[in-house]
Amino acid sequence: EDLQKGFNLSQRFVSSRPQLPILANFLLETDNGKLKLSATDLNLGISVWIDGKVEEEGKISVPAREITEFISYLPSGEVELNTNKQILKVLSVRAEADFAGIKADEFPQNAEIEKKNLLVLPTAELTAAVNQVSFAAANDESRPVLEGILWQLAVDGYQLVATDGYRLARKKVSLKQPTEKALSFLVPARSFSEVAKLAHSFEELKVSWDKKQNQISFLLPNLQLTSRLLGGEFPEYQKIIPSETKIKAFADSQELLASVRAVSVFARQAANVIVLDFQADQLNIQANAPQVGKNKATLPLRLDGNPLAVAFNYRFLLDFLNNLPVADGEIVIQMNNPLSPVIFSLKGDNSLLHLIMPVRLDH
């Protein structure tokens, strides 16, 4: 069962279209009385340590998909693994198999953990922060810098920032235990999302980095996730955030979420565009898809400033509302005109900011 859990977890990190044959493999090796299982696609790699009885040291690289499937069919109980040259023999009570391996030395190595470069962080705040910004990162290989989350650590806390050029999400987190120095990493959003999935059930995780090898590692009990850091300059996002706004609106987050969902039925047929019409005491949200029809949702609003109408991609707004840190609350919307960036935040929470660029409407 332990072996199957390790294989199932690690298979997510095996390259689906490997550039090299060995990237379709697992690396199995003995390590301090345990079995160490590793997988990588060169951008993101995992190592899992599995308890067992080691009778002789050894290591081998074997096809990941085939051994995972074979192990899943075995009855519960002990499994014996033996290497002989480049063959891995797997023995169980009722079945056995020989897997043709590749020399373990050809398998890419993760960066060594440097104790001088080691941070210990609470996982709850980090995983929540990742979930609140990762959706805003780009999913476009032509702009690799925007596929990352900028992680800026200061002495008393850190912030995560992601943008795809059309929206921006920023989350600030305070630290009770101060860090020794200011640091900045550009971590692929996919890597951070995997960290959030794996770390949520633990109280803390350790972070190590190697700037020379351009890698960062996240350490949990019996698990290490190592990611390539992105190169290039992250956009100067501070310049995009308006320093002051003339119009401020307040709406209930759950009512806003329900209204956007209702209007999205037609917006999907209209290039995902919805129009938010801010009036003195209500917000009208509407979508118009000529081939399907049109609809409108209305909710109460408090407006500080002049009425105006702004168009958005509804998905950007839904992503923000679906990942709020609390189930309900009041959304603060700040803007200047129909074409300037609009800031969304949660009333009473200065740590979270979401910015959306409006869509220009052709009249």
Coordinates of C-alpha atoms in Angstrom, one line a residue:
E1 CA 0.0 0.0 0.0
D2 CA 2.8 2.4 0.9
L3 CA 4.6 1.7 -2.4
Q4 CA 1.4 2.2 -4.4
K5 CA 0.7 5.6 -2.7
G6 CA 4.3 6.7 -3.5
F7 CA 4.0 5.7 -7.1
N8 CA 0.5 7.2 -7.6
L9 CA 1.7 10.5 -6.1
S10 CA 5.0 10.6 -8.1
Q11 CA 3.4 9.7 -11.4
R12 CA 2.0 13.3 -11.7
F13 CA 5.6 14.5 -12.1
V14 CA 6.7 12.2 -14.8
S15 CA 7.0 13.9 -18.2
S16 CA 4.1 13.2 -20.5
R17 CA 6.2 13.8 -23.6
P18 CA 9.7 13.1 -22.4
Q19 CA 12.6 14.7 -24.3
L20 CA 14.8 11.8 -23.0
P21 CA 13.7 8.2 -22.4
I22 CA 14.8 8.3 -18.7
L23 CA 12.3 11.1 -18.0
A24 CA 9.5 8.5 -18.5
N25 CA 11.0 6.6 -15.6
F26 CA 11.1 6.6 -11.8
L27 CA 14.4 6.5 -9.9
L28 CA 14.4 4.0 -7.1
E29 CA 17.2 4.1 -4.6
T30 CA 18.0 3.1 -1.0
D31 CA 18.6 6.1 1.3
N32 CA 19.2 5.8 5.0
G33 CA 17.2 2.6 5.5
K34 CA 14.3 3.8 3.3
L35 CA 13.3 3.5 -0.3
K36 CA 13.6 6.8 -2.1
L37 CA 11.4 7.3 -5.1
S38 CA 12.0 10.2 -7.5
A39 CA 10.3 11.6 -10.7
T40 CA 10.9 14.7 -12.7
D41 CA 10.0 16.5 -16.0
L42 CA 13.1 18.7 -15.6
N43 CA 10.9 21.7 -14.5
L44 CA 9.4 20.1 -11.4
G45 CA 10.5 17.0 -9.6
I46 CA 9.4 15.0 -6.5
S47 CA 11.2 12.6 -4.1
V48 CA 9.2 10.5 -1.7
W49 CA 10.8 8.3 1.0
I50 CA 9.0 5.0 1.8
D51 CA 9.6 3.0 4.9
G52 CA 10.9 -0.5 4.3
K53 CA 13.6 -3.0 5.2
V54 CA 16.8 -2.4 3.2
E55 CA 19.0 -5.5 3.0
E56 CA 21.4 -4.2 0.4
E57 CA 22.0 -0.7 -1.0
G58 CA 21.2 -0.1 -4.7
K59 CA 19.5 2.1 -7.2
I60 CA 17.8 1.7 -10.6
S61 CA 15.6 3.7 -13.0
V62 CA 12.4 1.9 -14.3
P63 CA 9.4 2.8 -16.5
A64 CA 7.0 4.8 -14.3
R65 CA 3.7 4.0 -15.9
E66 CA 4.2 0.2 -16.2
I67 CA 5.4 -0.3 -12.6
T68 CA 2.7 1.9 -11.2
E69 CA 0.0 -0.1 -13.0
F70 CA 1.6 -3.5 -12.0
I71 CA 1.8 -2.6 -8.3
S72 CA -1.8 -1.5 -8.4
Y73 CA -2.9 -5.0 -9.3
L74 CA -1.0 -6.7 -6.5
P75 CA -2.8 -8.0 -3.4
S76 CA -2.0 -6.1 -0.2
G77 CA 1.1 -7.3 1.7
E78 CA 4.8 -7.0 1.4
V79 CA 6.6 -6.5 -1.9
E80 CA 10.2 -7.4 -2.5
L81 CA 12.4 -5.4 -4.9
N82 CA 15.7 -6.8 -6.2
T83 CA 18.1 -5.4 -8.7
N84 CA 20.4 -7.5 -10.9
K85 CA 22.4 -5.3 -13.4
Q86 CA 19.7 -3.2 -15.1
I87 CA 16.8 -5.4 -14.2
L88 CA 14.4 -4.8 -11.3
K89 CA 12.6 -7.9 -10.1
V90 CA 9.3 -7.2 -8.2
L91 CA 8.1 -10.1 -6.1
S92 CA 4.8 -10.4 -4.3
V93 CA 2.8 -13.3 -2.8
R94 CA 1.0 -14.1 -6.1
A95 CA 2.8 -12.3 -8.9
E96 CA 6.3 -11.2 -10.0
A97 CA 7.7 -9.1 -12.8
D98 CA 11.1 -8.1 -14.3
F99 CA 11.4 -4.5 -15.4
A100 CA 14.1 -3.5 -17.8
G101 CA 15.8 -0.4 -16.3
I102 CA 18.2 2.4 -17.3
K103 CA 21.3 3.3 -15.4
A104 CA 20.4 5.4 -12.4
D105 CA 23.3 7.7 -13.0
E106 CA 21.5 9.1 -16.1
F107 CA 18.6 10.3 -14.0
P108 CA 18.6 14.1 -13.3
Q109 CA 19.6 14.9 -9.8
N110 CA 17.7 17.3 -7.5
A111 CA 19.7 20.2 -5.9
E112 CA 21.3 19.4 -2.6
I113 CA 19.6 21.0 0.4
E114 CA 21.8 23.7 1.9
K115 CA 21.2 24.3 5.6
K116 CA 22.4 28.0 5.2
N117 CA 19.6 28.6 2.8
L118 CA 16.7 27.2 4.8
L119 CA 13.4 28.8 5.8
V120 CA 10.7 27.3 8.0
L121 CA 7.2 28.6 7.2
P122 CA 3.6 27.8 8.4
T123 CA 1.8 26.0 5.6
A124 CA -1.7 27.3 6.3
E125 CA -0.9 30.9 5.3
L126 CA 1.3 29.9 2.3
T127 CA -1.2 27.4 0.8
A128 CA -4.1 29.9 1.2
A129 CA -2.0 32.6 -0.4
V130 CA -1.1 30.4 -3.3
N131 CA -4.7 29.5 -4.0
Q132 CA -5.7 33.2 -3.9
V133 CA -3.2 34.3 -6.6
S134 CA -2.2 31.3 -8.7
F135 CA -5.3 31.5 -11.0
A136 CA -4.1 35.0 -12.2
A137 CA -0.8 33.6 -13.7
A138 CA -0.6 33.1 -17.5
N139 CA -0.9 29.7 -19.1
D140 CA 1.1 30.7 -22.1
E141 CA 4.5 29.2 -22.9
S142 CA 5.3 32.2 -25.2
R143 CA 5.4 34.4 -22.0
P144 CA 7.2 32.2 -19.5
V145 CA 7.8 35.0 -17.0
L146 CA 4.0 35.5 -16.6
E147 CA 3.6 31.7 -15.9
G148 CA 5.2 32.4 -12.6
I149 CA 4.3 33.7 -9.2
L150 CA 6.6 36.4 -7.8
W151 CA 7.4 35.5 -4.2
Q152 CA 8.9 38.4 -2.3
L153 CA 10.1 37.8 1.2
A154 CA 10.9 40.6 3.6
V155 CA 12.0 40.4 7.3
D156 CA 8.4 40.6 8.7
G157 CA 6.4 38.8 6.0
Y158 CA 6.1 38.0 2.3
Q159 CA 3.8 38.6 -0.7
L160 CA 2.8 36.6 -3.7
V161 CA 2.0 38.3 -7.0
A162 CA 0.7 36.8 -10.3
T163 CA -0.5 38.4 -13.5
D164 CA -1.3 37.3 -17.0
G165 CA -1.3 40.9 -18.4
Y166 CA -5.1 41.3 -18.2
R167 CA -5.5 40.8 -14.4
L168 CA -3.3 40.8 -11.3
A169 CA -3.6 39.2 -7.9
R170 CA -1.5 40.1 -4.8
K171 CA -1.6 38.5 -1.4
K172 CA 0.4 39.7 1.6
V173 CA 1.2 37.5 4.6
S174 CA 2.7 38.5 7.9
L175 CA 5.3 36.3 9.7
K176 CA 5.5 35.9 13.5
Q177 CA 9.0 34.5 13.1
P178 CA 11.0 37.0 11.1
T179 CA 13.3 36.0 8.3
E180 CA 16.9 36.9 8.3
K181 CA 17.0 38.6 4.9
A182 CA 14.9 39.8 2.0
L183 CA 14.6 37.3 -0.8
S184 CA 12.8 37.2 -4.2
F185 CA 11.9 34.1 -6.3
L186 CA 9.9 33.6 -9.5
V187 CA 8.3 30.2 -9.0
P188 CA 6.2 28.6 -11.7
A189 CA 2.5 28.7 -10.7
R190 CA 2.2 25.0 -11.4
S191 CA 5.0 24.3 -8.9
F192 CA 3.4 26.5 -6.2
S193 CA 0.0 24.8 -6.8
E194 CA 1.5 21.4 -6.3
V195 CA 3.1 22.6 -3.0
A196 CA -0.4 23.8 -1.9
K197 CA -1.9 20.4 -2.6
L198 CA 0.8 18.5 -0.8
A199 CA 1.3 20.7 2.2
H200 CA -2.2 21.5 3.3
S201 CA -2.3 18.7 5.9
F202 CA 1.0 19.7 7.6
E203 CA 1.6 22.5 10.0
E204 CA 4.9 23.8 8.5
L205 CA 7.2 23.2 5.6
K206 CA 10.9 24.0 4.9
V207 CA 12.1 25.9 1.9
S208 CA 15.6 25.6 0.5
W209 CA 17.0 27.2 -2.6
D210 CA 20.1 27.1 -4.9
K211 CA 20.5 30.2 -7.0
K212 CA 23.4 28.7 -8.9
Q213 CA 21.3 25.7 -10.1
N214 CA 18.3 28.0 -10.3
Q215 CA 16.2 25.6 -8.1
I216 CA 13.9 25.9 -5.1
S217 CA 12.9 23.0 -2.9
F218 CA 9.9 22.5 -0.6
L219 CA 10.4 20.0 2.2
L220 CA 7.7 18.0 4.0
P221 CA 8.0 14.9 6.1
N222 CA 9.3 12.1 3.8
L223 CA 8.7 14.4 0.7
Q224 CA 10.7 16.9 -1.3
L225 CA 9.4 18.9 -4.2
T226 CA 12.0 20.7 -6.3
S227 CA 11.2 23.3 -8.9
R228 CA 13.1 25.2 -11.5
L229 CA 13.0 28.9 -10.9
L230 CA 11.9 31.1 -13.8
G231 CA 14.4 33.6 -15.4
G232 CA 13.6 37.0 -16.7
E233 CA 12.2 40.2 -15.3
F234 CA 8.7 40.1 -13.7
P235 CA 6.6 43.2 -14.8
E236 CA 6.8 46.3 -12.6
Y237 CA 3.3 45.5 -11.3
Q238 CA 3.3 48.4 -8.8
K239 CA 3.0 50.9 -11.7
I240 CA -0.2 49.2 -12.9
I241 CA -2.0 49.6 -9.5
P242 CA -3.8 53.0 -9.3
S243 CA -2.4 55.1 -6.5
E244 CA -5.8 56.7 -6.0
T245 CA -9.3 56.2 -7.2
K246 CA -12.3 58.5 -7.5
I247 CA -15.1 56.0 -7.3
K248 CA -15.6 53.3 -4.7
A249 CA -18.5 50.8 -4.5
F250 CA -19.5 48.2 -1.9
A251 CA -21.4 45.0 -2.6
D252 CA -22.0 41.7 -0.7
S253 CA -19.6 39.0 -2.0
Q254 CA -22.1 36.2 -2.1
E255 CA -24.7 38.3 -4.0
L256 CA -22.1 39.5 -6.4
L257 CA -20.9 35.9 -7.0
A258 CA -24.4 34.6 -7.6
S259 CA -25.2 37.5 -10.0
V260 CA -22.0 37.0 -12.0
R261 CA -22.8 33.2 -12.3
A262 CA -26.3 33.9 -13.5
V263 CA -25.1 36.3 -16.2
S264 CA -22.3 34.1 -17.2
V265 CA -24.8 31.7 -19.0
F266 CA -25.1 34.3 -21.8
A267 CA -21.6 35.8 -21.4
R268 CA -20.1 32.5 -22.6
Q269 CA -21.7 33.1 -26.0
A270 CA -20.5 36.8 -26.0
A271 CA -16.7 36.5 -25.7
N272 CA -17.1 36.1 -21.9
V273 CA -17.9 39.9 -21.6
I274 CA -20.3 41.2 -18.9
V275 CA -21.2 44.8 -18.2
L276 CA -21.3 46.1 -14.6
D277 CA -23.5 49.2 -14.4
F278 CA -22.8 51.0 -11.1
Q279 CA -25.8 53.1 -10.0
A280 CA -26.3 55.0 -6.7
D281 CA -28.0 52.2 -4.8
Q282 CA -27.8 49.1 -7.1
L283 CA -25.5 47.2 -9.4
N284 CA -26.9 45.9 -12.7
I285 CA -24.9 43.1 -14.3
Q286 CA -25.8 42.1 -17.9
A287 CA -24.6 40.0 -20.8
N288 CA -25.8 40.3 -24.4
A289 CA -25.2 37.4 -26.8
P290 CA -27.1 38.2 -30.0
Q291 CA -27.5 34.6 -31.2
V292 CA -28.7 33.4 -27.8
G293 CA -30.3 36.3 -26.0
K294 CA -29.5 38.6 -23.1
N295 CA -30.0 38.6 -19.3
K296 CA -29.5 40.9 -16.4
A297 CA -29.0 40.5 -12.6
T298 CA -29.4 43.2 -10.0
L299 CA -28.1 43.5 -6.5
P300 CA -27.9 46.2 -3.8
L301 CA -24.9 48.5 -3.9
R302 CA -23.4 51.5 -2.0
L303 CA -21.7 53.9 -4.4
D304 CA -19.3 56.6 -3.4
G305 CA -18.8 58.7 -6.5
N306 CA -20.4 59.1 -9.9
P307 CA -22.3 56.2 -11.7
L308 CA -20.5 54.4 -14.5
A309 CA -20.5 51.2 -16.5
V310 CA -17.5 48.9 -16.9
A311 CA -17.1 45.7 -19.0
F312 CA -15.1 42.7 -17.9
N313 CA -14.2 39.2 -18.7
Y314 CA -16.6 37.4 -16.3
R315 CA -14.1 34.6 -15.7
F316 CA -11.6 37.0 -14.1
L317 CA -14.2 38.1 -11.6
L318 CA -15.4 34.6 -10.8
D319 CA -11.8 33.4 -10.2
F320 CA -11.4 36.2 -7.6
L321 CA -14.8 35.6 -5.9
N322 CA -14.4 31.8 -5.8
N323 CA -11.0 32.1 -4.0
L324 CA -11.8 34.6 -1.2
P325 CA -10.3 33.8 2.2
V326 CA -13.8 33.9 3.8
A327 CA -17.1 32.6 2.7
D328 CA -18.9 36.0 2.9
G329 CA -18.1 39.6 3.4
E330 CA -18.3 42.9 1.6
I331 CA -16.4 43.5 -1.7
V332 CA -14.8 46.9 -2.2
I333 CA -14.5 48.0 -5.9
Q334 CA -12.3 51.0 -6.7
M335 CA -12.2 52.6 -10.1
N336 CA -11.6 55.9 -12.0
N337 CA -13.2 55.5 -15.5
P338 CA -14.5 52.7 -17.8
L339 CA -11.1 51.9 -19.2
S340 CA -8.8 52.2 -16.2
P341 CA -7.8 49.2 -14.1
V342 CA -10.4 48.3 -11.4
I343 CA -9.3 47.1 -8.0
F344 CA -11.3 44.5 -6.1
S345 CA -10.6 43.7 -2.4
L346 CA -12.4 42.5 0.7
K347 CA -13.5 45.1 3.2
G348 CA -11.3 45.1 6.3
D349 CA -8.6 43.0 4.6
N350 CA -5.8 44.9 3.1
S351 CA -3.8 41.8 2.4
L352 CA -5.6 40.7 -0.7
L353 CA -5.9 42.7 -3.9
H354 CA -7.2 41.7 -7.3
L355 CA -6.9 44.0 -10.3
I356 CA -8.8 43.6 -13.6
M357 CA -8.3 45.5 -16.9
P358 CA -11.7 46.4 -18.4
V359 CA -12.8 45.5 -21.9
R360 CA -13.4 48.2 -24.4
L361 CA -16.9 48.0 -25.8
D362 CA -17.7 48.9 -29.4
H363 CA -20.8 51.0 -29.5

